[in-house]
PDB file of C-alpha atoms in Angstrom:
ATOM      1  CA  UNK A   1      90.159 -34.546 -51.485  1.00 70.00           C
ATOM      2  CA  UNK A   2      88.213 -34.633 -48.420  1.00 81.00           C
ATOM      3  CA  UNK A   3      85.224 -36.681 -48.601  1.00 84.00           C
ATOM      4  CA  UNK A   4      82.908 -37.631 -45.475  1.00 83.00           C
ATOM      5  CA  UNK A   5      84.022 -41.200 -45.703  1.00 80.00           C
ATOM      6  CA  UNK A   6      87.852 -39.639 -45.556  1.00 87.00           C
ATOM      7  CA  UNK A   7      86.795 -37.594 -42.576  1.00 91.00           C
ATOM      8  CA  UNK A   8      84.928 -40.551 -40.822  1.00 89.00           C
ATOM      9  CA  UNK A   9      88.248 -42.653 -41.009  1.00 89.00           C
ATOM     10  CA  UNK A  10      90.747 -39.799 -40.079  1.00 93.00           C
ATOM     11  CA  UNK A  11      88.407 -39.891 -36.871  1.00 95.00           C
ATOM     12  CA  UNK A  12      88.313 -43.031 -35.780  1.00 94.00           C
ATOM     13  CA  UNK A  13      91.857 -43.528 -36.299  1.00 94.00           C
ATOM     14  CA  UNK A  14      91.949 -46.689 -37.598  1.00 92.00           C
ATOM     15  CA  UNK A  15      94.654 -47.161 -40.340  1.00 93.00           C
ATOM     16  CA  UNK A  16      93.571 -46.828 -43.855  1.00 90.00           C
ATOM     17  CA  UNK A  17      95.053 -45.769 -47.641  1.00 85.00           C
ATOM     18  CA  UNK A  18      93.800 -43.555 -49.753  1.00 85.00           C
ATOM     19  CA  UNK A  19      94.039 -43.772 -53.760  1.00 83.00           C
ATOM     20  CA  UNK A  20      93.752 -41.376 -56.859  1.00 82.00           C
ATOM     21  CA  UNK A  21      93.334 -42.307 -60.078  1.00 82.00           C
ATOM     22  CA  UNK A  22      92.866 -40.767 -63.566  1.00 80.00           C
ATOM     23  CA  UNK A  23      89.730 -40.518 -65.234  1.00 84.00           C
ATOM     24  CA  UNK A  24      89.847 -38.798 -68.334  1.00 86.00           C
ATOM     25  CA  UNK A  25      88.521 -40.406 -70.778  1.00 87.00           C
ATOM     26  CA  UNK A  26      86.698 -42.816 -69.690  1.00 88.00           C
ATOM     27  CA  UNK A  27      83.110 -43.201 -70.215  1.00 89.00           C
ATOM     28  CA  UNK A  28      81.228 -43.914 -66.526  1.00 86.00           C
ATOM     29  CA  UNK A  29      77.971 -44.693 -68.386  1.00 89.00           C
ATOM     30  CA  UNK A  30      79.028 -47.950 -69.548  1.00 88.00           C
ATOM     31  CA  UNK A  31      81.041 -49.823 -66.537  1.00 88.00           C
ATOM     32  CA  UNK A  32      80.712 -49.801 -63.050  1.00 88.00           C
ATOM     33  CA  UNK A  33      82.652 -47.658 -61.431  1.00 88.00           C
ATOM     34  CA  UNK A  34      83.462 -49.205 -58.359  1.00 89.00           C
ATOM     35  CA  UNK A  35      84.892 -52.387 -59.992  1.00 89.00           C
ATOM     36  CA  UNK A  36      86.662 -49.748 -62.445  1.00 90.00           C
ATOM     37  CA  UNK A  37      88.616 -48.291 -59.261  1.00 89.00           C
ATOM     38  CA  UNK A  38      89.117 -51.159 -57.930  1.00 92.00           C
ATOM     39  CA  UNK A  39      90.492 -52.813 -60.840  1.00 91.00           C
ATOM     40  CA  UNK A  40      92.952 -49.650 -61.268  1.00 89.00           C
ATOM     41  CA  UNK A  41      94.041 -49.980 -57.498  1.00 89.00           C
ATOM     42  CA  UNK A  42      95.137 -53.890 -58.044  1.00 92.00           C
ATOM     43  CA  UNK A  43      92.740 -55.042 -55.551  1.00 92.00           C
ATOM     44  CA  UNK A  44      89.985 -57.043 -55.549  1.00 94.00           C
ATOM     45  CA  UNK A  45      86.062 -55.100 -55.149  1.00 91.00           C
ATOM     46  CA  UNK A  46      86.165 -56.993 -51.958  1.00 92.00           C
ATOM     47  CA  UNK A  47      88.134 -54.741 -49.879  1.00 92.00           C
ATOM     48  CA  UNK A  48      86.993 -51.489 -52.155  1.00 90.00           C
ATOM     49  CA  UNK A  49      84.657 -49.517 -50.059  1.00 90.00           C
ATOM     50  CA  UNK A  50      82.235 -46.656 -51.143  1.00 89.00           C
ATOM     51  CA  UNK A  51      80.210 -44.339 -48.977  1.00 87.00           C
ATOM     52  CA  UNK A  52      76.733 -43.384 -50.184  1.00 90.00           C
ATOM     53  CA  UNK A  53      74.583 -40.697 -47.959  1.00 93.00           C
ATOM     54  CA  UNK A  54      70.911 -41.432 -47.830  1.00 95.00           C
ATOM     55  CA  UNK A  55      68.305 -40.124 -45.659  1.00 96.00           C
ATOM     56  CA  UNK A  56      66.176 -41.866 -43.581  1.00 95.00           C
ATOM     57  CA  UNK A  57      63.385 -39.799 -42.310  1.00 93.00           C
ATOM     58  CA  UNK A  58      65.198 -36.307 -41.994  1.00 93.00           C
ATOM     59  CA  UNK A  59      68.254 -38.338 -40.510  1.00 95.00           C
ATOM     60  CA  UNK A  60      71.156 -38.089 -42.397  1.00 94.00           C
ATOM     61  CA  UNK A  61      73.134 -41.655 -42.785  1.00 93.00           C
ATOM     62  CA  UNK A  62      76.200 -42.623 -44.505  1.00 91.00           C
ATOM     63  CA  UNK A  63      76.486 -46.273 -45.608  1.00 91.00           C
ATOM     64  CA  UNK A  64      80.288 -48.025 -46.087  1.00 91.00           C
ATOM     65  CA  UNK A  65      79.866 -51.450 -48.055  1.00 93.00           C
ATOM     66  CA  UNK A  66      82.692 -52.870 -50.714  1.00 95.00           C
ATOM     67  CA  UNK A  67      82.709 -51.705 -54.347  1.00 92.00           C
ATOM     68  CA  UNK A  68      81.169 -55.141 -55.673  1.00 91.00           C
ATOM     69  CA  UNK A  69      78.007 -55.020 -52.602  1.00 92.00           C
ATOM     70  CA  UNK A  70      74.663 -53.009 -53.323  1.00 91.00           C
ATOM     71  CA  UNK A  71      73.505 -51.370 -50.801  1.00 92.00           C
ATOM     72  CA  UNK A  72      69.559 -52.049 -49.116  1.00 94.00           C
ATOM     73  CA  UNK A  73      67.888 -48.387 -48.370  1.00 95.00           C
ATOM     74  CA  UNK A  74      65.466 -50.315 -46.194  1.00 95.00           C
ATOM     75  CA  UNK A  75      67.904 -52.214 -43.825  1.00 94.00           C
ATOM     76  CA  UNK A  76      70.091 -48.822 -43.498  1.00 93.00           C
ATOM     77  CA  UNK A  77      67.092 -47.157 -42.544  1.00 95.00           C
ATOM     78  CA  UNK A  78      66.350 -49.971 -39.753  1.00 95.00           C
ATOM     79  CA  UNK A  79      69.987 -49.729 -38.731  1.00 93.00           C
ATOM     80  CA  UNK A  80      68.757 -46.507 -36.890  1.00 95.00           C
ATOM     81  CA  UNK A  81      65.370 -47.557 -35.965  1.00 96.00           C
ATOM     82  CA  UNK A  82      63.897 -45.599 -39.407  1.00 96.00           C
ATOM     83  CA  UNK A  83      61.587 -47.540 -41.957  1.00 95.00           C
ATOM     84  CA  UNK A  84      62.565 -45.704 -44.984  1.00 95.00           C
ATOM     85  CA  UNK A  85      66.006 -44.221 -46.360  1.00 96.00           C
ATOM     86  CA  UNK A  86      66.350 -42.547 -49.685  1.00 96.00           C
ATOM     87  CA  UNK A  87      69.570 -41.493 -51.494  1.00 95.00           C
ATOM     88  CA  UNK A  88      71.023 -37.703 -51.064  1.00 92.00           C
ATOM     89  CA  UNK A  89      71.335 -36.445 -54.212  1.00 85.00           C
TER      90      UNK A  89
END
């Protein structure tokens, strides 16, 4: 599957390694998901990264942070001079 964040990396062509993993069965609604991954990968949420799209302002913005980080809507949104970013749903 090609994702933005897949994309993004293809581009800059930097090295990277993409996983799958199976999800039936599990029930999202009571772990977190990134540490779930992560944890299924063998690695540690530290070097896990997730993209979330927000928008700042009518400016579309993609955020990269590890699995285990939460990401601040206001400091993306001053990252390109915006003051506030909301999540695309």
């Amino acid at each position: 599957m090609t994702t933005s964040a897949i994309s993004f990396l293809q581009a800059s062509g930097k090295p990277f390694r993409q996983y799958e993993t199976e999800v039936d069965g599990v029930d999202f609604s009571s772990i977190d998901i990134g540490t779930y991954f992560a944890e299924q990968m063998g690695m540690p949420g530290e070097r896990v990264y997730k993209s979330l799209m927000a928008s700042a302002q009518g400016t579309l913005v993609m955020g990269l942070i590890p699995v285990t980080r939460k990401i601040s809507l206001k400091n993306l949104a001053n990252a390109i001079d915006k003051k506030k970013a909301t999540m695309v749903p």
